[in-house]
PDB file of C-alpha atoms in Angstrom:
ATOM      1  CA  GLN A  87    -151.122-136.023 -11.038  1.00 72.00           C
ATOM      2  CA  LYS A  88    -151.656-138.911  -8.609  1.00 81.00           C
ATOM      3  CA  GLU A  89    -150.581-142.467  -9.807  1.00 89.00           C
ATOM      4  CA  VAL A  90    -154.141-143.779  -8.869  1.00 94.00           C
ATOM      5  CA  GLU A  91    -157.174-141.426  -8.531  1.00 94.00           C
ATOM      6  CA  GLN A  92    -160.461-141.949  -7.034  1.00 94.00           C
ATOM      7  CA  ASN A  93    -163.373-139.669  -6.256  1.00 89.00           C
ATOM      8  CA  SER A  94    -163.537-139.418  -2.325  1.00 86.00           C
ATOM      9  CA  GLY A  95    -167.174-139.245  -2.323  1.00 87.00           C
ATOM     10  CA  PRO A  96    -169.265-139.803  -0.374  1.00 94.00           C
ATOM     11  CA  LEU A  97    -171.350-141.719  -2.942  1.00 95.00           C
ATOM     12  CA  SER A  98    -174.710-142.244  -1.618  1.00 97.00           C
ATOM     13  CA  VAL A  99    -177.069-144.805  -3.002  1.00 97.00           C
ATOM     14  CA  PRO A 100    -180.389-146.289  -1.895  1.00 97.00           C
ATOM     15  CA  GLU A 101    -180.486-150.112  -0.668  1.00 97.00           C
ATOM     16  CA  GLY A 102    -180.909-152.340  -3.520  1.00 97.00           C
ATOM     17  CA  ALA A 103    -179.547-150.070  -6.126  1.00 97.00           C
ATOM     18  CA  ILE A 104    -176.194-150.740  -8.072  1.00 97.00           C
ATOM     19  CA  ALA A 105    -173.249-148.598  -6.642  1.00 97.00           C
ATOM     20  CA  SER A 106    -170.527-147.672  -9.162  1.00 97.00           C
ATOM     21  CA  LEU A 107    -167.050-146.950  -7.931  1.00 97.00           C
ATOM     22  CA  ASN A 108    -164.362-145.620 -10.376  1.00 96.00           C
ATOM     23  CA  CYS A 109    -160.694-145.381 -10.446  1.00 96.00           C
ATOM     24  CA  THR A 110    -158.314-143.917 -13.144  1.00 96.00           C
ATOM     25  CA  TYR A 111    -154.366-144.858 -13.175  1.00 95.00           C
ATOM     26  CA  SER A 112    -151.414-143.122 -14.820  1.00 93.00           C
ATOM     27  CA  ASP A 113    -148.888-145.884 -15.709  1.00 89.00           C
ATOM     28  CA  ARG A 114    -149.920-147.449 -18.850  1.00 88.00           C
ATOM     29  CA  GLY A 115    -147.766-150.408 -18.322  1.00 85.00           C
ATOM     30  CA  SER A 116    -149.914-151.548 -14.989  1.00 87.00           C
ATOM     31  CA  GLN A 117    -150.917-155.237 -15.294  1.00 86.00           C
ATOM     32  CA  SER A 118    -152.732-155.863 -12.063  1.00 90.00           C
ATOM     33  CA  PHE A 119    -155.431-154.217 -10.271  1.00 94.00           C
ATOM     34  CA  PHE A 120    -157.374-154.497  -6.845  1.00 95.00           C
ATOM     35  CA  TRP A 121    -160.265-153.423  -4.967  1.00 97.00           C
ATOM     36  CA  TYR A 122    -160.057-153.154  -1.133  1.00 96.00           C
ATOM     37  CA  ARG A 123    -162.973-152.588   1.308  1.00 97.00           C
ATOM     38  CA  GLN A 124    -162.198-150.910   4.394  1.00 96.00           C
ATOM     39  CA  TYR A 125    -164.776-150.290   7.123  1.00 96.00           C
ATOM     40  CA  SER A 126    -164.321-147.457   9.711  1.00 92.00           C
ATOM     41  CA  GLY A 127    -161.522-148.210  12.201  1.00 91.00           C
ATOM     42  CA  LYS A 128    -160.555-151.317  10.362  1.00 94.00           C
ATOM     43  CA  SER A 129    -157.926-152.644   7.995  1.00 95.00           C
ATOM     44  CA  PRO A 130    -158.373-152.951   4.394  1.00 95.00           C
ATOM     45  CA  GLU A 131    -159.470-156.314   2.932  1.00 94.00           C
ATOM     46  CA  LEU A 132    -159.142-157.500  -0.559  1.00 93.00           C
ATOM     47  CA  ILE A 133    -162.600-158.101  -2.334  1.00 95.00           C
ATOM     48  CA  MET A 134    -161.737-158.193  -6.032  1.00 94.00           C
ATOM     49  CA  SER A 135    -158.557-158.468  -8.241  1.00 93.00           C
ATOM     50  CA  ILE A 136    -158.542-158.121 -12.128  1.00 94.00           C
ATOM     51  CA  TYR A 137    -155.809-158.500 -14.645  1.00 91.00           C
ATOM     52  CA  SER A 138    -157.410-158.738 -17.987  1.00 92.00           C
ATOM     53  CA  ASN A 139    -159.594-156.148 -20.065  1.00 94.00           C
ATOM     54  CA  GLY A 140    -163.354-156.663 -19.503  1.00 95.00           C
ATOM     55  CA  ASP A 141    -165.515-157.818 -16.680  1.00 95.00           C
ATOM     56  CA  LYS A 142    -164.885-160.060 -13.614  1.00 96.00           C
ATOM     57  CA  GLU A 143    -167.847-161.215 -11.445  1.00 96.00           C
ATOM     58  CA  ASP A 144    -167.781-162.465  -7.940  1.00 95.00           C
ATOM     59  CA  GLY A 145    -171.399-162.583  -6.366  1.00 96.00           C
ATOM     60  CA  ARG A 146    -172.515-159.148  -6.199  1.00 97.00           C
ATOM     61  CA  PHE A 147    -169.455-157.655  -7.124  1.00 97.00           C
ATOM     62  CA  THR A 148    -168.168-156.980 -10.610  1.00 97.00           C
ATOM     63  CA  ALA A 149    -164.726-155.508 -11.415  1.00 97.00           C
ATOM     64  CA  GLN A 150    -164.280-153.798 -15.039  1.00 97.00           C
ATOM     65  CA  LEU A 151    -161.016-152.938 -16.420  1.00 96.00           C
ATOM     66  CA  ASN A 152    -160.176-150.841 -19.539  1.00 95.00           C
ATOM     67  CA  LYS A 153    -156.530-150.720 -20.167  1.00 93.00           C
ATOM     68  CA  ALA A 154    -156.695-148.505 -23.064  1.00 93.00           C
ATOM     69  CA  SER A 155    -158.723-145.788 -21.213  1.00 94.00           C
ATOM     70  CA  GLN A 156    -156.492-146.702 -17.883  1.00 95.00           C
ATOM     71  CA  TYR A 157    -159.741-146.986 -16.139  1.00 94.00           C
ATOM     72  CA  VAL A 158    -160.984-149.586 -13.352  1.00 97.00           C
ATOM     73  CA  SER A 159    -164.253-149.756 -11.863  1.00 97.00           C
ATOM     74  CA  LEU A 160    -166.151-151.762  -9.155  1.00 98.00           C
ATOM     75  CA  LEU A 161    -169.831-152.316  -9.439  1.00 98.00           C
ATOM     76  CA  ILE A 162    -171.828-153.618  -6.432  1.00 97.00           C
ATOM     77  CA  ARG A 163    -175.273-155.000  -7.213  1.00 98.00           C
ATOM     78  CA  ASP A 164    -178.239-155.016  -4.864  1.00 97.00           C
ATOM     79  CA  SER A 165    -176.145-152.669  -2.367  1.00 97.00           C
ATOM     80  CA  GLN A 166    -176.795-153.291   1.252  1.00 97.00           C
ATOM     81  CA  PRO A 167    -176.194-150.991   4.204  1.00 97.00           C
ATOM     82  CA  SER A 168    -173.369-153.362   5.272  1.00 97.00           C
ATOM     83  CA  ASP A 169    -171.582-152.373   1.992  1.00 97.00           C
ATOM     84  CA  SER A 170    -171.225-148.909   3.557  1.00 97.00           C
ATOM     85  CA  ALA A 171    -167.343-148.497   3.716  1.00 97.00           C
ATOM     86  CA  THR A 172    -164.428-146.868   1.852  1.00 96.00           C
ATOM     87  CA  TYR A 173    -163.268-148.608  -1.050  1.00 97.00           C
ATOM     88  CA  LEU A 174    -159.751-148.490  -2.069  1.00 96.00           C
ATOM     89  CA  CYS A 175    -158.353-149.129  -5.606  1.00 96.00           C
ATOM     90  CA  ALA A 176    -154.899-150.305  -6.001  1.00 94.00           C
ATOM     91  CA  VAL A 177    -152.384-150.974  -8.765  1.00 93.00           C
ATOM     92  CA  LYS A 178    -149.534-153.347  -8.578  1.00 89.00           C
ATOM     93  CA  ARG A 179    -145.882-152.530  -9.251  1.00 80.00           C
ATOM     94  CA  GLY A 180    -143.632-155.596  -9.361  1.00 69.00           C
ATOM     95  CA  TYR A 181    -140.037-155.316  -8.323  1.00 58.00           C
ATOM     96  CA  GLY A 182    -139.073-158.901  -8.447  1.00 54.00           C
ATOM     97  CA  ARG A 183    -139.974-162.435  -9.144  1.00 51.00           C
ATOM     98  CA  SER A 184    -141.974-162.793  -5.875  1.00 55.00           C
ATOM     99  CA  SER A 185    -142.434-159.306  -4.585  1.00 65.00           C
ATOM    100  CA  TYR A 186    -144.390-156.236  -5.494  1.00 75.00           C
ATOM    101  CA  LYS A 187    -145.763-153.131  -4.070  1.00 84.00           C
ATOM    102  CA  LEU A 188    -149.254-151.673  -4.339  1.00 89.00           C
ATOM    103  CA  ILE A 189    -149.978-148.176  -5.174  1.00 91.00           C
ATOM    104  CA  PHE A 190    -153.296-147.083  -3.497  1.00 92.00           C
ATOM    105  CA  GLY A 191    -155.970-144.376  -4.441  1.00 93.00           C
ATOM    106  CA  SER A 192    -157.244-142.302  -1.631  1.00 93.00           C
ATOM    107  CA  GLY A 193    -160.299-144.225  -1.544  1.00 94.00           C
ATOM    108  CA  THR A 194    -164.248-143.636  -2.351  1.00 95.00           C
ATOM    109  CA  ARG A 195    -166.466-143.600   0.820  1.00 96.00           C
ATOM    110  CA  LEU A 196    -169.858-145.469  -0.161  1.00 97.00           C
ATOM    111  CA  LEU A 197    -173.022-144.650   1.900  1.00 97.00           C
ATOM    112  CA  VAL A 198    -176.046-147.188   1.224  1.00 97.00           C
ATOM    113  CA  ARG A 199    -179.118-145.650   2.676  1.00 96.00           C
ATOM    114  CA  PRO A 200    -181.748-148.137   3.994  1.00 93.00           C
TER     115      PRO A 200
ATOM    116  CA  ASN B 152    -153.546-168.846  11.956  1.00 70.00           C
ATOM    117  CA  ALA B 153    -153.471-165.272  13.541  1.00 79.00           C
ATOM    118  CA  GLY B 154    -152.616-163.759  10.129  1.00 93.00           C
ATOM    119  CA  VAL B 155    -150.722-160.404  10.635  1.00 96.00           C
ATOM    120  CA  THR B 156    -150.502-158.940  14.180  1.00 97.00           C
ATOM    121  CA  GLN B 157    -149.465-155.473  15.238  1.00 97.00           C
ATOM    122  CA  THR B 158    -148.558-154.012  18.608  1.00 97.00           C
ATOM    123  CA  PRO B 159    -149.649-151.737  20.116  1.00 97.00           C
ATOM    124  CA  LYS B 160    -153.094-150.866  18.910  1.00 96.00           C
ATOM    125  CA  PHE B 161    -152.817-147.425  20.415  1.00 96.00           C
ATOM    126  CA  GLN B 162    -150.113-145.135  21.307  1.00 96.00           C
ATOM    127  CA  VAL B 163    -149.600-141.479  22.509  1.00 97.00           C
ATOM    128  CA  LEU B 164    -146.135-140.004  22.287  1.00 96.00           C
ATOM    129  CA  LYS B 165    -144.736-136.541  22.901  1.00 97.00           C
ATOM    130  CA  THR B 166    -142.662-134.709  20.320  1.00 97.00           C
ATOM    131  CA  GLY B 167    -139.175-136.080  20.266  1.00 97.00           C
ATOM    132  CA  GLN B 168    -139.705-139.487  22.106  1.00 97.00           C
ATOM    133  CA  SER B 169    -138.955-142.706  20.245  1.00 96.00           C
ATOM    134  CA  MET B 170    -140.912-146.045  19.780  1.00 96.00           C
ATOM    135  CA  THR B 171    -141.095-149.094  17.839  1.00 97.00           C
ATOM    136  CA  LEU B 172    -143.984-150.609  16.207  1.00 98.00           C
ATOM    137  CA  GLN B 173    -143.993-154.382  16.033  1.00 97.00           C
ATOM    138  CA  CYS B 174    -145.460-156.720  13.350  1.00 97.00           C
ATOM    139  CA  ALA B 175    -145.560-160.295  12.747  1.00 97.00           C
ATOM    140  CA  GLN B 176    -146.966-162.576  10.083  1.00 97.00           C
ATOM    141  CA  ASP B 177    -147.398-166.403  10.223  1.00 95.00           C
ATOM    142  CA  MET B 178    -148.268-166.981   6.808  1.00 93.00           C
ATOM    143  CA  ASN B 179    -144.668-167.684   5.658  1.00 93.00           C
ATOM    144  CA  HIS B 180    -144.805-164.593   3.421  1.00 92.00           C
ATOM    145  CA  ASN B 181    -141.471-163.360   2.080  1.00 90.00           C
ATOM    146  CA  SER B 182    -142.684-159.715   1.563  1.00 91.00           C
ATOM    147  CA  MET B 183    -143.649-157.408   4.281  1.00 94.00           C
ATOM    148  CA  TYR B 184    -144.637-153.536   4.205  1.00 95.00           C
ATOM    149  CA  TRP B 185    -145.276-150.717   6.370  1.00 97.00           C
ATOM    150  CA  TYR B 186    -147.984-148.110   5.436  1.00 97.00           C
ATOM    151  CA  ARG B 187    -149.484-144.931   7.003  1.00 97.00           C
ATOM    152  CA  GLN B 188    -152.959-143.848   6.481  1.00 96.00           C
ATOM    153  CA  ASP B 189    -154.185-140.254   6.885  1.00 93.00           C
ATOM    154  CA  PRO B 190    -157.581-138.597   6.116  1.00 83.00           C
ATOM    155  CA  GLY B 191    -157.928-137.841   2.370  1.00 76.00           C
ATOM    156  CA  MET B 192    -154.473-139.575   1.598  1.00 77.00           C
ATOM    157  CA  GLY B 193    -155.361-143.112   1.350  1.00 84.00           C
ATOM    158  CA  LEU B 194    -152.501-145.771   2.104  1.00 92.00           C
ATOM    159  CA  ARG B 195    -148.846-144.387   1.651  1.00 93.00           C
ATOM    160  CA  LEU B 196    -145.922-146.813   1.772  1.00 93.00           C
ATOM    161  CA  ILE B 197    -143.282-146.093   4.172  1.00 96.00           C
ATOM    162  CA  TYR B 198    -140.774-149.059   3.808  1.00 95.00           C
ATOM    163  CA  TYR B 199    -140.897-152.545   2.427  1.00 93.00           C
ATOM    164  CA  SER B 200    -138.973-155.800   2.815  1.00 93.00           C
ATOM    165  CA  ALA B 201    -138.931-158.109  -0.265  1.00 89.00           C
ATOM    166  CA  SER B 202    -137.233-160.842   1.925  1.00 88.00           C
ATOM    167  CA  GLU B 203    -135.642-161.448   5.222  1.00 89.00           C
ATOM    168  CA  GLY B 204    -132.548-159.270   5.369  1.00 88.00           C
ATOM    169  CA  THR B 205    -133.584-156.821   2.621  1.00 91.00           C
ATOM    170  CA  THR B 206    -135.319-153.481   3.146  1.00 93.00           C
ATOM    171  CA  ASP B 207    -136.330-150.485   0.671  1.00 92.00           C
ATOM    172  CA  LYS B 208    -137.805-147.060   0.893  1.00 93.00           C
ATOM    173  CA  GLY B 209    -141.294-146.492  -0.086  1.00 91.00           C
ATOM    174  CA  GLU B 210    -142.982-143.270  -0.912  1.00 89.00           C
ATOM    175  CA  VAL B 211    -142.636-141.504   2.570  1.00 95.00           C
ATOM    176  CA  PRO B 212    -139.845-143.002   4.474  1.00 96.00           C
ATOM    177  CA  ASN B 213    -138.374-139.804   6.102  1.00 96.00           C
ATOM    178  CA  GLY B 214    -138.343-140.053   9.953  1.00 96.00           C
ATOM    179  CA  TYR B 215    -138.613-143.783  10.050  1.00 97.00           C
ATOM    180  CA  ASN B 216    -136.349-146.816  10.074  1.00 97.00           C
ATOM    181  CA  VAL B 217    -137.189-150.596   9.836  1.00 97.00           C
ATOM    182  CA  SER B 218    -135.810-153.918  10.661  1.00 96.00           C
ATOM    183  CA  ARG B 219    -136.604-157.244   9.278  1.00 95.00           C
ATOM    184  CA  LEU B 220    -135.661-159.119  12.203  1.00 87.00           C
ATOM    185  CA  ASN B 221    -136.485-162.802  10.528  1.00 95.00           C
ATOM    186  CA  LYS B 222    -138.988-163.889   8.005  1.00 95.00           C
ATOM    187  CA  ARG B 223    -141.761-163.410  10.472  1.00 96.00           C
ATOM    188  CA  GLU B 224    -141.164-160.022  12.070  1.00 97.00           C
ATOM    189  CA  PHE B 225    -141.070-156.442  10.496  1.00 97.00           C
ATOM    190  CA  SER B 226    -140.578-153.472  13.065  1.00 97.00           C
ATOM    191  CA  LEU B 227    -141.085-149.708  12.138  1.00 98.00           C
ATOM    192  CA  ARG B 228    -139.081-147.178  14.462  1.00 98.00           C
ATOM    193  CA  LEU B 229    -139.712-143.681  14.966  1.00 97.00           C
ATOM    194  CA  GLU B 230    -136.597-142.391  16.371  1.00 93.00           C
ATOM    195  CA  SER B 231    -137.783-138.780  17.288  1.00 96.00           C
ATOM    196  CA  ALA B 232    -141.403-138.364  16.896  1.00 96.00           C
ATOM    197  CA  ALA B 233    -143.014-135.365  15.273  1.00 97.00           C
ATOM    198  CA  PRO B 234    -146.706-134.325  15.328  1.00 96.00           C
ATOM    199  CA  SER B 235    -146.731-134.871  11.482  1.00 96.00           C
ATOM    200  CA  GLN B 236    -146.305-138.614  12.300  1.00 97.00           C
ATOM    201  CA  THR B 237    -149.778-138.731  14.039  1.00 97.00           C
ATOM    202  CA  SER B 238    -151.301-141.280  11.751  1.00 97.00           C
ATOM    203  CA  VAL B 239    -152.681-144.831  11.579  1.00 97.00           C
ATOM    204  CA  TYR B 240    -150.143-147.412  10.695  1.00 98.00           C
ATOM    205  CA  PHE B 241    -150.760-150.762   9.052  1.00 98.00           C
ATOM    206  CA  CYS B 242    -148.476-153.598   8.462  1.00 98.00           C
ATOM    207  CA  ALA B 243    -148.946-156.048   5.563  1.00 96.00           C
ATOM    208  CA  SER B 244    -147.353-159.057   4.138  1.00 94.00           C
ATOM    209  CA  SER B 245    -147.965-160.673   0.691  1.00 90.00           C
ATOM    210  CA  ASP B 246    -147.804-163.676  -1.364  1.00 80.00           C
ATOM    211  CA  ASN B 247    -147.758-163.260  -5.253  1.00 72.00           C
ATOM    212  CA  ASN B 248    -151.486-162.363  -5.333  1.00 73.00           C
ATOM    213  CA  GLU B 249    -152.597-160.555  -2.200  1.00 83.00           C
ATOM    214  CA  GLN B 250    -151.605-158.342   0.556  1.00 90.00           C
ATOM    215  CA  PHE B 251    -152.907-159.191   4.056  1.00 92.00           C
ATOM    216  CA  PHE B 252    -153.088-156.328   6.348  1.00 95.00           C
ATOM    217  CA  GLY B 253    -152.684-156.221  10.260  1.00 97.00           C
ATOM    218  CA  PRO B 254    -155.199-154.410  12.493  1.00 96.00           C
ATOM    219  CA  GLY B 255    -153.330-151.252  12.510  1.00 97.00           C
ATOM    220  CA  THR B 256    -151.744-148.937  15.191  1.00 97.00           C
ATOM    221  CA  ARG B 257    -153.352-145.597  15.904  1.00 96.00           C
ATOM    222  CA  LEU B 258    -150.387-143.227  16.774  1.00 97.00           C
ATOM    223  CA  THR B 259    -150.854-139.601  18.174  1.00 97.00           C
ATOM    224  CA  VAL B 260    -147.840-137.360  18.712  1.00 97.00           C
ATOM    225  CA  LEU B 261    -148.384-134.394  20.791  1.00 96.00           C
TER     226      LEU B 261
END
């Protein structure tokens, strides 16, 4: 079992719909979770971080965390064609006071149809 | 600020050749990382450096070496390239909350 699992997709939604991206993780002790967006041929960029159970909203993006179920999701409301990208889920592993590493899922490709 | 820069952007090598990928950051971050990204595999950590003068193996270190030259620079060396090392390589640096990625190097080993 991979430490961080995502459905590879593609997830296809019409413009204006809600896109729901899901991620599960295996280490029950994980505390910090991140969503990165990666356009084709580009580097990943951070769009959301979440540390507590529940929802965290930022504009059209909402991250949801359920530690009991070891489940993280990202909702994108009013999806736009410009949201078409691969979304990477990442879980933080600390190894010192000021350093850590991220364990990434393989990513879900989102396609928003005009 | 340039953020994280990587050179070269593209490289083609023959099996057995060596090369060094360069990475530099101007954000005064302590930690730096090297990842490779292959189709369907996500980002896999090759090596990381928690601070100047320290380096540690990640998930897939075989066939690679690294040098943390100073706080700004973290290089990745392939001593004898193999076709299995064909990939896109990303360097990243971090503060406590976020990793910032460089633009990547697309490496092909023939």
